[in-house]
Amino acid sequence: MIAHRQGKTRLAGVGHDLCGAPELVAERGCMLGGTIHLLESVTSTSDEAKRGAREGAAHGTTWVAERQTAGRGRQGRSWTSTPGESLLFSVLARLACPASCLPPIALVAGLAVRDAVARALPGVDVLTKWPNDVLVGGRKVAGVLVEAITVGVRVEAVVVGVGINVHTRVFPADIEERATSIALASPSVPPDRATILADVLAQLDRDLHIVVGRGLSLVRARLEAGDALKGSRVRSESGDEGVASGIDDEGRLLVRRDDGVLARWSAGEVHLVRGLG
Ligand code: BTN
C-alpha cells in the first residue's frame, strides 16, 4: 500500500500522471482531498473509505487506487478496469443530513465528474445520463456510486466512489460497444489523472454544500444543460416508457407517459429507446 499524507509521499506503483495529485489537490484549497491515500491495489476504494470512516478518518479523506480486485457499480453490478488506465477513487464526506439528501448528492457527484471530464475534453460534448452516468458520444466514460453511512434514519456520511475511463483504448468485449475513455475521445491530448481528480474534488466540495444546504435549485441549470435524456424516449427496467422531461427537486427523473401523466422515477436503470422520441 502506498500512502500519502500532506508533505509525505511514497509513490512506487502509482502512474506518473497520478503522482502529483496530492499537491495539485492541496493547491485548490478545498476540504475534499485534504488527505489522499494513493494505493496500488485494493478490493475497492469504497471499501477503503468505509473502513476509514469507521476508524475516524476526517471529512474529505480520499482513497485512489491503480487497481481494484472487486470494484462495484450501481445496481449491484461489478466495475472492472485495467490497472493503471482509470481514475478510481472514493471520497469520504462527513455530511449529517436526512436520507432525502442522497438522490441530490448522487446527482451533483455526477455533475462534478461530468464537468471535470469536459475540462479534459475541450470542444467535446460530455453529458450526464440520470442519475449520474457520464457519457461521451452516447458511450459511458465514467460512473459514480454513492453509498451512505447511516445511524438510524440519519445519514452521517457518504462515500462517493468514482470510476473514470482515462487511458483505456481497448475494452472487454461485453462492454466495448457501450464504453469509451478520455483517451479515445481526444487522442491528441494525453489526459492527466491528477488534474481530473483535483477538478472533481474541487467542484464536488462546492456542490455538496449547496445541495445539502439548499437542495437542487442552484444547480438545476447545470443539470439541465448536460442532460443526455431530456426529450428522448426512455424505458425503465420494469418496462414503463415515456419521454424524459427533466429532474425534479427531489432528484427524481420526470417522465411524460403516453397517457399524458408526468411520472417521477426515483430508482433503477433507465434505457434510451433508440430510434423513437
Ligand atoms: C456505476 O456506474 O455503476 C458506478 C461505478 C463506480 C465505480 C467506482 S471505481 C471507484 C469506486 N470503487 C468502487 O468499487 N466503485 C467506485
XYZ file of N, CA and C and ligand atoms in Angstrom:
847
model
N 0.850 -1.202 0.000
C 0.000 0.000 0.000
C 0.879 1.243 0.000
N 0.452 2.212 -0.737
C 1.185 3.475 -0.801
C 0.322 4.541 -0.150
N 0.871 5.230 0.795
C 0.052 6.243 1.469
C 0.650 7.616 1.273
N -0.216 8.565 1.121
C 0.257 9.939 1.095
C -0.517 10.744 2.113
N 0.182 11.447 2.929
C -0.447 12.490 3.722
C 0.292 13.758 3.360
N -0.346 14.887 3.535
C 0.284 16.111 3.054
C 1.719 16.208 3.560
N 2.657 16.442 2.623
C 4.038 16.624 3.000
C 4.823 15.326 3.106
N 4.210 14.178 2.845
C 4.917 12.905 2.993
C 4.407 11.947 1.917
N 5.268 11.620 0.931
C 4.767 10.864 -0.207
C 5.642 9.649 -0.497
N 5.043 8.499 -0.722
C 5.747 7.333 -1.268
C 4.929 6.884 -2.465
N 5.546 6.793 -3.637
C 4.731 6.688 -4.837
C 5.015 5.474 -5.717
N 5.766 4.487 -5.230
C 6.035 3.309 -6.072
C 4.724 2.640 -6.451
N 4.605 2.232 -7.718
C 3.404 1.522 -8.156
C 2.287 2.421 -8.605
N 2.477 3.717 -8.551
C 1.434 4.654 -8.978
C 1.906 5.369 -10.239
N 1.043 5.434 -11.247
C 1.406 6.031 -12.536
C 1.857 7.478 -12.401
N 2.744 7.893 -13.312
C 3.329 9.233 -13.190
C 2.288 10.350 -13.260
N 1.191 10.105 -14.018
C 0.196 11.175 -14.151
C -0.712 11.275 -12.922
N -0.473 10.411 -11.931
C -1.279 10.456 -10.713
C -0.451 10.905 -9.517
N 0.877 10.801 -9.660
C 1.748 11.055 -8.501
C 1.591 12.467 -7.938
N 1.361 13.433 -8.811
C 1.270 14.813 -8.332
C -0.085 15.169 -7.748
N -1.000 14.189 -7.659
C -2.369 14.506 -7.246
C -2.465 15.191 -5.875
N -1.786 14.682 -4.851
C -1.959 15.320 -3.535
C -1.571 16.801 -3.539
N -0.462 17.127 -4.214
C -0.029 18.530 -4.243
C -1.019 19.378 -5.045
N -1.448 18.829 -6.179
C -2.378 19.583 -7.035
C -3.701 19.838 -6.312
N -4.203 18.817 -5.616
C -5.463 18.978 -4.881
C -5.264 19.989 -3.748
N -4.118 19.909 -3.065
C -3.860 20.844 -1.953
C -3.866 22.288 -2.451
N -3.349 22.507 -3.668
C -3.328 23.872 -4.226
C -4.726 24.443 -4.391
N -5.713 23.571 -4.616
C -7.093 24.053 -4.793
C -7.685 24.535 -3.470
N -7.095 24.074 -2.359
C -7.522 24.569 -1.043
C -8.903 24.118 -0.629
N -9.367 22.962 -1.130
C -10.705 22.535 -0.717
C -10.613 21.489 0.389
N -11.741 21.261 1.044
C -11.769 20.321 2.163
C -11.687 18.877 1.673
N -12.256 18.610 0.512
C -12.172 17.246 -0.007
C -10.762 17.017 -0.549
N -10.186 15.861 -0.203
C -8.823 15.586 -0.654
C -7.763 16.159 0.267
N -8.146 16.603 1.465
C -7.175 17.127 2.434
C -6.139 16.069 2.792
N -6.569 14.837 2.840
C -5.647 13.695 2.937
C -5.973 12.764 1.775
N -4.936 12.379 1.036
C -5.144 11.465 -0.090
C -4.265 10.232 0.107
N -4.887 9.058 0.036
C -4.135 7.801 0.070
C -4.018 7.310 -1.362
N -2.799 7.240 -1.861
C -2.557 6.696 -3.203
C -2.181 5.228 -3.038
N -2.981 4.342 -3.601
C -2.835 2.913 -3.332
C -2.575 2.163 -4.626
N -1.810 1.094 -4.503
C -1.507 0.324 -5.707
C -2.653 -0.640 -6.036
N -3.129 -1.391 -5.035
C -4.171 -2.391 -5.296
C -5.064 -2.552 -4.066
N -6.364 -2.532 -4.292
C -7.341 -2.691 -3.203
C -8.494 -3.544 -3.730
N -9.370 -3.990 -2.845
C -10.590 -4.627 -3.347
C -11.424 -3.562 -4.032
N -11.681 -2.476 -3.312
C -12.469 -1.361 -3.828
C -12.068 -0.126 -3.030
N -11.886 0.991 -3.711
C -11.552 2.212 -2.959
C -12.685 2.568 -1.994
N -13.924 2.151 -2.336
C -15.042 2.458 -1.436
C -14.991 1.584 -0.180
N -14.424 0.362 -0.298
C -14.190 -0.438 0.915
C -13.196 0.292 1.815
N -12.151 0.828 1.202
C -11.141 1.560 1.990
C -11.774 2.761 2.681
N -12.615 3.460 1.947
C -13.242 4.667 2.518
C -14.186 4.307 3.667
N -14.912 3.212 3.505
C -15.836 2.819 4.575
C -15.062 2.385 5.815
N -13.964 1.659 5.573
C -13.144 1.286 6.728
C -12.561 2.547 7.378
N -12.086 3.451 6.542
C -11.558 4.707 7.079
C -12.600 5.452 7.898
N -13.828 5.433 7.406
C -14.913 6.124 8.130
C -15.088 5.518 9.521
N -15.074 4.188 9.581
C -15.229 3.510 10.884
C -14.069 3.845 11.812
N -12.887 4.042 11.220
C -11.690 4.273 12.039
C -11.452 5.755 12.305
N -12.412 6.589 11.917
C -12.335 8.011 12.286
C -11.663 8.917 11.286
N -11.531 8.485 10.033
C -10.905 9.349 9.022
C -11.667 10.672 8.910
N -10.922 11.715 8.593
C -11.516 13.058 8.542
C -12.367 13.249 7.285
N -13.298 14.188 7.386
C -14.077 14.634 6.228
C -13.134 14.941 5.058
N -13.448 14.420 3.910
C -12.667 14.740 2.713
C -11.557 13.758 2.389
N -11.263 12.854 3.335
C -10.186 11.888 3.047
C -10.548 11.095 1.782
N -9.546 10.898 0.957
C -9.776 10.309 -0.375
C -8.815 9.140 -0.600
N -9.358 8.065 -1.154
C -8.564 6.865 -1.470
C -8.559 6.717 -2.991
N -7.359 6.628 -3.552
C -7.196 6.484 -5.002
C -6.420 5.185 -5.238
N -6.829 4.399 -6.213
C -6.097 3.147 -6.458
C -5.855 2.938 -7.943
N -4.728 2.286 -8.231
C -4.429 1.922 -9.619
C -5.191 0.672 -10.035
N -5.570 -0.165 -9.041
C -6.189 -1.455 -9.371
C -7.224 -1.785 -8.324
N -8.381 -2.286 -8.761
C -9.391 -2.804 -7.848
C -9.644 -4.266 -8.197
N -9.688 -5.113 -7.173
C -9.952 -6.527 -7.433
C -11.435 -6.852 -7.281
N -12.195 -5.959 -6.677
C -13.642 -6.182 -6.520
C -14.366 -4.838 -6.607
N -14.085 -4.105 -7.695
C -14.755 -2.820 -7.890
C -16.249 -3.033 -8.094
N -17.056 -2.144 -7.544
C -18.503 -2.326 -7.697
C -19.145 -1.076 -8.290
N -20.289 -1.331 -8.959
C -21.030 -0.235 -9.567
C -22.428 -0.147 -8.993
N -23.252 0.677 -9.594
C -24.638 0.818 -9.155
C -25.420 -0.444 -9.485
N -26.565 -0.609 -8.826
C -27.483 -1.717 -9.115
C -26.810 -3.081 -8.921
N -25.843 -3.159 -8.013
C -25.208 -4.435 -7.713
C -24.271 -4.956 -8.801
N -23.955 -4.093 -9.772
C -23.050 -4.553 -10.838
C -21.595 -4.473 -10.381
N -20.728 -5.169 -11.109
C -19.298 -5.005 -10.824
C -18.739 -3.899 -11.724
N -17.593 -3.364 -11.325
C -16.928 -2.322 -12.117
C -15.515 -2.804 -12.396
N -15.244 -3.096 -13.642
C -13.923 -3.635 -13.969
C -13.105 -2.591 -14.714
N -11.795 -2.661 -14.514
C -10.911 -1.717 -15.200
C -9.521 -2.327 -15.262
N -8.796 -1.983 -16.310
C -7.419 -2.462 -16.452
C -6.520 -1.618 -15.565
N -5.668 -2.254 -14.739
C -4.833 -1.486 -13.816
C -4.066 -0.363 -14.516
N -4.084 0.802 -13.890
C -3.309 1.940 -14.381
C -3.995 2.762 -15.449
N -5.157 2.313 -15.945
C -5.777 3.018 -17.076
C -6.918 3.945 -16.671
N -7.387 3.791 -15.420
C -8.563 4.563 -14.998
C -8.195 5.494 -13.854
N -9.104 6.389 -13.574
C -9.030 7.141 -12.317
C -10.095 6.548 -11.414
N -9.650 5.846 -10.371
C -10.555 5.147 -9.458
C -10.373 5.747 -8.073
N -11.412 6.346 -7.535
C -11.237 6.917 -6.195
C -12.560 6.967 -5.446
N -12.430 7.078 -4.123
C -13.598 7.260 -3.260
C -13.251 8.330 -2.244
N -14.213 9.207 -2.030
C -14.002 10.293 -1.072
C -15.051 10.182 0.027
N -14.595 10.364 1.261
C -15.477 10.318 2.420
C -15.953 11.739 2.721
N -17.259 11.929 2.683
C -17.815 13.248 3.027
C -18.665 13.081 4.283
N -18.221 13.688 5.358
C -18.975 13.596 6.610
C -20.028 14.695 6.605
N -21.226 14.331 6.126
C -22.324 15.284 5.993
C -23.492 14.730 6.786
N -23.948 15.434 7.778
C -25.126 14.980 8.504
C -26.352 15.531 7.783
N -27.187 14.646 7.294
C -28.374 15.092 6.556
C -29.405 13.974 6.533
N -30.659 14.301 6.216
C -31.649 13.237 6.096
C -31.412 12.413 4.824
N -32.022 11.230 4.789
C -31.829 10.339 3.636
C -32.307 10.984 2.336
N -33.219 11.955 2.444
C -33.718 12.616 1.230
C -32.614 13.394 0.504
N -31.481 13.637 1.180
C -30.355 14.322 0.521
C -29.612 13.405 -0.446
N -29.815 12.092 -0.317
C -28.960 11.184 -1.092
C -29.140 11.300 -2.608
N -30.390 11.330 -3.112
C -30.503 11.486 -4.580
C -29.869 12.787 -5.092
N -30.094 13.947 -4.435
C -29.388 15.150 -4.899
C -27.864 15.027 -4.821
N -27.354 14.352 -3.786
C -25.899 14.169 -3.688
C -25.403 13.315 -4.863
N -26.157 12.257 -5.179
C -25.760 11.405 -6.318
C -25.742 12.213 -7.615
N -26.712 13.121 -7.755
C -26.766 13.934 -8.982
C -25.586 14.899 -9.075
N -25.267 15.594 -7.965
C -24.162 16.567 -8.072
C -22.808 15.874 -8.163
N -22.722 14.654 -7.645
C -21.471 13.910 -7.832
C -21.272 13.641 -9.327
N -22.352 13.267 -9.993
C -22.262 13.060 -11.442
C -21.915 14.347 -12.177
N -22.476 15.453 -11.705
C -22.179 16.760 -12.331
C -20.700 17.118 -12.193
N -20.164 16.897 -10.987
C -18.747 17.239 -10.753
C -17.847 16.406 -11.668
N -18.216 15.137 -11.827
C -17.414 14.266 -12.708
C -17.574 14.714 -14.155
N -18.815 14.996 -14.535
C -19.037 15.439 -15.921
C -18.231 16.701 -16.223
N -18.279 17.677 -15.311
C -17.578 18.935 -15.566
C -16.067 18.714 -15.675
N -15.535 17.825 -14.829
C -14.090 17.563 -14.873
C -13.717 16.846 -16.173
N -14.550 15.902 -16.593
C -14.275 15.203 -17.866
C -14.370 16.208 -19.020
N -15.350 17.098 -18.945
C -15.499 18.102 -20.015
C -14.281 19.015 -20.088
N -13.707 19.356 -18.931
C -12.497 20.197 -18.953
C -11.321 19.452 -19.589
N -11.318 18.122 -19.420
C -10.233 17.332 -20.028
C -10.453 17.112 -21.523
N -11.669 17.420 -21.989
C -12.032 17.175 -23.396
C -12.620 18.445 -24.014
N -11.799 19.502 -24.160
C -12.365 20.738 -24.696
C -12.977 20.517 -26.076
N -14.163 21.100 -26.261
C -14.826 21.001 -27.564
C -15.638 19.735 -27.747
N -15.608 18.829 -26.764
C -16.364 17.569 -26.874
C -17.606 17.672 -25.987
N -18.739 17.183 -26.483
C -19.974 17.173 -25.685
C -19.911 16.072 -24.639
N -19.986 16.459 -23.387
C -19.979 15.472 -22.296
C -21.300 15.640 -21.547
N -22.069 14.572 -21.461
C -23.421 14.654 -20.905
C -23.582 13.727 -19.712
N -24.647 13.956 -18.940
C -24.965 13.077 -17.817
C -26.254 12.339 -18.118
N -26.230 11.045 -17.915
C -27.448 10.241 -18.054
C -27.932 9.944 -16.639
N -29.134 10.418 -16.335
C -29.673 10.260 -14.986
C -29.490 8.850 -14.463
N -29.061 8.671 -13.201
C -28.761 9.786 -12.299
C -27.347 10.347 -12.438
N -26.362 9.511 -12.772
C -25.009 10.080 -12.759
C -24.005 9.345 -13.649
N -24.477 8.679 -14.687
C -23.526 8.159 -15.669
C -23.026 9.335 -16.509
N -21.758 9.296 -16.868
C -21.204 10.367 -17.700
C -20.907 9.780 -19.084
N -21.442 10.438 -20.099
C -21.391 9.897 -21.457
C -20.649 10.821 -22.418
N -19.930 10.202 -23.345
C -19.335 10.921 -24.476
C -19.742 10.136 -25.723
N -20.366 10.814 -26.657
C -20.798 10.140 -27.880
C -21.743 8.984 -27.594
N -22.557 9.113 -26.553
C -23.528 8.075 -26.207
C -22.923 6.885 -25.471
N -21.618 6.915 -25.220
C -20.963 5.808 -24.506
C -20.509 6.273 -23.132
N -20.452 5.321 -22.214
C -20.127 5.686 -20.829
C -18.623 5.881 -20.651
N -18.274 7.048 -20.111
C -16.860 7.333 -19.845
C -16.580 7.304 -18.347
N -17.637 7.449 -17.528
C -17.430 7.467 -16.074
C -18.714 7.090 -15.355
N -18.549 6.519 -14.163
C -19.694 6.162 -13.330
C -19.443 6.564 -11.884
N -20.525 6.734 -11.159
C -20.452 7.210 -9.769
C -21.320 6.319 -8.902
N -20.795 5.934 -7.760
C -21.550 5.124 -6.794
C -21.526 5.849 -5.455
N -22.702 6.271 -4.998
C -22.785 6.949 -3.695
C -23.342 5.961 -2.683
N -22.611 5.763 -1.596
C -23.051 4.860 -0.527
C -23.126 5.656 0.775
N -24.213 5.417 1.510
C -24.430 6.199 2.738
C -23.971 5.426 3.964
N -23.456 6.140 4.925
C -23.169 5.574 6.239
C -24.209 6.188 7.168
N -25.083 5.332 7.712
C -26.244 5.863 8.436
C -26.212 5.469 9.913
N -26.868 6.298 10.710
C -27.145 5.961 12.103
C -28.648 6.154 12.249
N -29.378 5.036 12.403
C -30.837 5.131 12.360
C -31.255 5.599 10.987
N -32.112 6.620 10.945
C -32.554 7.108 9.634
C -31.690 8.272 9.135
N -30.764 8.721 9.970
C -29.933 9.867 9.592
C -28.694 9.420 8.832
N -28.352 10.191 7.805
C -27.086 9.964 7.109
C -26.002 10.704 7.891
N -24.958 9.967 8.250
C -23.827 10.573 8.975
C -22.702 10.960 8.021
N -22.605 10.189 6.941
C -21.526 10.431 5.975
C -21.887 9.725 4.678
N -21.251 10.156 3.605
C -21.387 9.420 2.340
C -20.001 9.102 1.799
N -19.946 7.984 1.085
C -18.738 7.643 0.336
C -19.103 7.797 -1.133
N -18.428 8.713 -1.798
C -18.664 8.925 -3.230
C -17.538 8.211 -3.984
N -17.899 7.134 -4.680
C -16.913 6.370 -5.444
C -17.023 6.710 -6.917
N -15.886 6.979 -7.532
C -15.878 7.446 -8.923
C -14.916 6.593 -9.747
N -15.387 6.143 -10.891
C -14.516 5.459 -11.842
C -14.567 6.187 -13.173
N -13.415 6.646 -13.647
C -13.353 7.360 -14.935
C -12.397 6.603 -15.852
N -12.879 6.262 -17.037
C -12.009 5.614 -18.034
C -11.119 6.691 -18.638
N -9.840 6.624 -18.356
C -8.945 7.703 -18.800
C -8.072 7.238 -19.977
N -7.171 6.303 -19.717
C -6.204 5.921 -20.759
C -6.650 4.726 -21.602
N -7.750 4.080 -21.217
C -8.145 2.820 -21.859
C -8.435 3.008 -23.354
N -7.870 2.127 -24.174
C -8.151 2.172 -25.621
C -8.846 0.920 -26.110
N -8.760 -0.145 -25.307
C -9.432 -1.401 -25.667
C -10.227 -1.870 -24.453
N -11.538 -2.070 -24.657
C -12.408 -2.529 -23.572
C -12.754 -4.004 -23.759
N -13.116 -4.694 -22.669
C -13.573 -6.080 -22.807
C -14.773 -6.142 -23.750
N -14.918 -7.288 -24.415
C -15.949 -7.443 -25.451
C -17.354 -7.134 -24.936
N -17.628 -7.488 -23.666
C -19.007 -7.311 -23.171
C -19.392 -5.850 -22.968
N -18.412 -4.940 -22.923
C -18.781 -3.523 -22.748
C -18.247 -2.625 -23.863
N -17.552 -3.204 -24.839
C -16.850 -2.355 -25.813
C -17.796 -1.448 -26.611
N -19.051 -1.872 -26.783
C -19.970 -1.030 -27.558
C -20.593 0.068 -26.720
N -20.459 -0.036 -25.398
C -21.108 0.940 -24.511
C -20.114 1.855 -23.823
N -18.821 1.521 -23.894
C -17.828 2.253 -23.097
C -16.908 3.083 -23.982
N -16.401 4.155 -23.409
C -15.355 4.925 -24.077
C -14.426 5.480 -23.002
N -13.419 6.216 -23.433
C -12.463 6.782 -22.483
C -12.086 8.181 -22.938
N -11.432 8.895 -22.039
C -10.960 10.232 -22.397
C -9.927 10.120 -23.518
N -9.063 9.122 -23.437
C -8.033 8.962 -24.485
C -8.664 8.700 -25.853
N -9.734 7.905 -25.891
C -10.379 7.620 -27.177
C -11.109 8.843 -27.718
N -11.658 9.641 -26.801
C -12.424 10.817 -27.241
C -11.508 11.963 -27.662
N -10.267 11.945 -27.203
C -9.351 13.028 -27.545
C -7.950 12.457 -27.705
N -7.708 11.738 -28.798
C -6.442 11.014 -28.924
C -5.204 11.901 -28.894
N -5.355 13.207 -29.205
C -4.148 14.038 -29.324
C -3.686 14.623 -27.988
N -4.558 14.695 -27.002
C -4.181 15.331 -25.727
C -4.003 14.243 -24.665
N -2.787 14.002 -24.171
C -2.633 12.968 -23.146
C -3.341 13.378 -21.853
N -4.320 12.606 -21.391
C -5.057 13.006 -20.197
C -4.216 12.866 -18.936
N -4.459 13.743 -17.998
C -3.689 13.782 -16.774
C -4.642 13.505 -15.606
N -4.466 12.351 -14.941
C -5.434 11.943 -13.918
C -5.407 12.835 -12.690
N -4.229 13.388 -12.367
C -4.162 14.249 -11.181
C -5.037 15.486 -11.364
N -4.985 16.066 -12.551
C -5.800 17.257 -12.820
C -7.283 16.918 -12.764
N -7.651 15.777 -13.334
C -9.069 15.380 -13.329
C -9.546 15.173 -11.893
N -8.724 14.504 -11.081
C -9.087 14.287 -9.672
C -9.261 15.622 -8.947
N -8.317 16.530 -9.139
C -8.403 17.838 -8.467
C -9.659 18.579 -8.908
N -9.979 18.505 -10.195
C -11.178 19.180 -10.707
C -12.447 18.593 -10.097
N -12.519 17.244 -10.021
C -13.731 16.622 -9.450
C -13.877 17.037 -7.990
N -12.790 16.929 -7.221
C -12.899 17.197 -5.777
C -13.265 18.662 -5.507
N -12.685 19.565 -6.276
C -12.974 20.990 -6.044
C -14.445 21.299 -6.339
N -14.954 20.748 -7.442
C -16.356 21.014 -7.802
C -17.312 20.327 -6.827
N -16.985 19.099 -6.450
C -17.843 18.357 -5.526
C -17.890 19.052 -4.175
N -16.765 19.585 -3.750
C -16.698 20.316 -2.480
C -17.735 21.450 -2.468
N -17.753 22.217 -3.562
C -18.706 23.339 -3.646
C -20.146 22.829 -3.711
N -20.385 21.820 -4.566
C -21.768 21.403 -4.823
C -22.391 20.635 -3.659
N -21.588 19.881 -2.919
C -22.159 19.150 -1.780
C -22.740 20.121 -0.769
N -21.995 21.187 -0.495
C -22.502 22.166 0.473
C -23.786 22.813 -0.031
N -23.821 23.088 -1.325
C -25.009 23.729 -1.896
C -26.220 22.810 -1.767
N -26.100 21.558 -2.183
C -27.312 20.703 -2.180
C -27.736 20.296 -0.785
N -26.771 20.095 0.105
C -27.168 19.722 1.467
C -27.848 20.916 2.143
N -27.353 22.116 1.864
C -27.947 23.300 2.496
C -29.215 23.791 1.812
N -29.253 23.709 0.478
C -30.321 24.415 -0.245
C -31.019 23.596 -1.322
N -30.698 22.311 -1.414
C -31.371 21.485 -2.421
C -30.818 21.716 -3.820
N -31.571 21.243 -4.798
C -31.058 21.220 -6.172
C -31.250 22.521 -6.955
N -31.989 23.479 -6.377
C -32.383 24.633 -7.201
C -31.177 25.373 -7.799
N -30.093 25.530 -7.026
C -28.958 26.310 -7.528
C -28.113 25.560 -8.570
N -28.315 24.268 -8.675
C -27.542 23.527 -9.689
C -28.430 23.066 -10.850
N -29.697 23.471 -10.802
C -30.659 22.995 -11.810
C -30.217 23.341 -13.234
N -29.722 24.558 -13.447
C -29.343 24.963 -14.813
C -28.236 24.059 -15.345
N -27.261 23.742 -14.487
C -26.160 22.862 -14.931
C -26.663 21.447 -15.190
N -27.590 20.996 -14.338
C -28.148 19.658 -14.542
C -28.854 19.577 -15.888
N -29.642 20.612 -16.179
C -30.433 20.582 -17.418
C -29.557 20.751 -18.644
N -28.477 21.554 -18.501
C -27.630 21.843 -19.671
C -26.977 20.574 -20.220
N -26.688 19.627 -19.359
C -25.981 18.436 -19.850
C -26.777 17.165 -19.696
N -28.112 17.283 -19.748
C -28.987 16.125 -19.539
C -29.085 15.310 -20.833
N -28.485 14.115 -20.825
C -28.455 13.286 -22.040
C -29.826 12.730 -22.394
N -30.757 12.719 -21.424
C -32.030 12.051 -21.657
C -33.149 12.996 -22.087
N -33.039 14.270 -21.727
C -34.180 15.171 -21.887
C -34.711 15.175 -23.323
N -36.025 14.949 -23.459
C -36.659 14.940 -24.770
C -36.583 13.591 -25.474
N -35.880 12.649 -24.879
C -35.751 11.327 -25.518
C -36.724 10.335 -24.897
N -37.065 9.343 -25.692
C -37.936 8.290 -25.180
C -37.106 7.330 -24.333
N -37.617 7.032 -23.140
C -36.857 6.194 -22.204
C -37.729 5.049 -21.706
N -37.055 4.003 -21.254
C -37.757 2.835 -20.705
C -37.086 2.445 -19.398
N -37.905 2.084 -18.407
C -37.346 1.639 -17.118
C -37.124 0.134 -17.164
N -36.431 -0.362 -16.152
C -36.201 -1.814 -16.061
C -37.517 -2.576 -16.031
N -38.558 -1.952 -15.424
C -39.840 -2.653 -15.311
C -40.708 -2.482 -16.555
N -40.180 -1.805 -17.601
C -40.896 -1.721 -18.867
C -41.748 -0.470 -19.030
N -41.788 0.410 -18.007
C -42.518 1.670 -18.170
C -41.796 2.528 -19.203
N -42.576 3.310 -19.960
C -41.964 4.140 -21.001
C -42.530 5.545 -20.995
N -41.798 6.455 -21.591
C -42.275 7.819 -21.750
C -41.139 8.684 -22.273
N -41.375 10.015 -22.261
C -40.354 10.944 -22.742
C -39.723 11.630 -21.532
N -38.403 11.525 -21.410
C -37.698 12.146 -20.281
C -37.912 13.654 -20.331
N -38.301 14.235 -19.183
C -38.708 15.639 -19.177
C -38.058 16.423 -18.050
N -36.837 16.051 -17.684
C -36.116 16.801 -16.664
C -36.046 16.060 -15.338
N -35.629 16.802 -14.317
C -35.376 16.220 -12.995
C -36.077 17.108 -11.968
N -36.762 16.490 -10.991
C -37.495 17.327 -10.025
C -36.620 17.704 -8.824
N -37.199 18.439 -7.876
C -36.403 18.953 -6.759
C -35.885 17.858 -5.833
N -36.517 16.705 -5.889
C -36.033 15.578 -5.060
C -35.014 14.727 -5.817
N -34.698 15.108 -7.033
C -33.705 14.359 -7.808
C -34.299 13.233 -8.624
N -35.637 13.176 -8.707
C -36.277 12.107 -9.488
C -36.350 12.492 -10.965
N -36.320 11.459 -11.815
C -36.438 11.698 -13.255
C -37.906 11.909 -13.602
N -38.203 12.994 -14.282
C -39.569 13.261 -14.731
C -39.762 12.611 -16.095
N -40.832 11.838 -16.225
C -41.088 11.128 -17.481
C -42.550 11.340 -17.885
N -42.753 11.940 -19.054
C -44.117 12.154 -19.570
C -44.582 10.872 -20.242
N -45.550 10.203 -19.616
C -46.056 8.953 -20.190
C -46.949 9.246 -21.394
N -47.236 8.218 -22.182
C -48.056 8.412 -23.388
C -49.472 8.845 -23.041
N -49.944 8.529 -21.810
C -51.290 8.959 -21.414
C -51.286 10.392 -20.860
N -50.129 11.065 -20.935
C -50.055 12.459 -20.527
C -49.635 12.671 -19.081
N -49.658 11.624 -18.288
C -49.296 11.749 -16.863
C -47.784 11.973 -16.731
N -47.402 12.892 -15.831
C -45.980 13.121 -15.566
C -45.566 12.193 -14.421
N -44.822 11.144 -14.749
C -44.377 10.186 -13.729
C -43.040 10.636 -13.160
N -42.750 10.176 -11.939
C -41.478 10.506 -11.288
C -40.783 9.204 -10.944
N -39.667 8.950 -11.605
C -38.929 7.702 -11.375
C -37.805 8.007 -10.387
N -37.753 7.179 -9.326
C -36.775 7.515 -8.290
C -35.607 6.544 -8.211
N -35.681 5.435 -8.864
C -34.566 4.482 -8.750
C -34.501 3.642 -10.005
N -33.439 2.879 -10.089
C -33.336 1.916 -11.187
C -32.596 2.459 -12.390
N -32.433 1.590 -13.343
C -31.687 1.931 -14.552
C -32.661 2.428 -15.609
N -32.234 3.377 -16.406
C -33.087 3.912 -17.461
C -32.400 3.672 -18.796
N -33.164 3.205 -19.766
C -32.583 2.946 -21.089
C -33.202 3.881 -22.110
N -32.369 4.370 -23.002
C -32.896 5.138 -24.127
C -33.563 4.179 -25.087
N -34.748 4.567 -25.586
C -35.408 3.758 -26.603
C -34.953 4.323 -27.938
N -34.022 3.636 -28.581
C -33.386 4.163 -29.792
C -34.368 4.268 -30.944
N -34.228 5.338 -31.709
C -34.995 5.489 -32.933
C -36.392 6.041 -32.735
N -36.760 6.304 -31.494
C -38.074 6.870 -31.214
C -37.894 8.119 -30.344
N -38.843 9.017 -30.411
C -38.905 10.140 -29.478
C -37.697 11.043 -29.517
C -21.612 2.754 -11.931
O -21.655 3.420 -12.958
O -22.245 1.685 -11.836
C -20.795 3.248 -10.774
C -19.361 2.822 -10.894
C -18.491 3.317 -9.755
C -17.095 2.735 -9.830
C -16.188 3.355 -8.826
S -14.500 2.910 -9.107
C -14.049 3.623 -7.586
C -15.118 3.231 -6.594
N -14.850 1.929 -6.072
C -15.755 1.035 -6.435
O -15.745 -0.177 -6.121
N -16.708 1.614 -7.174
C -16.430 3.020 -7.368
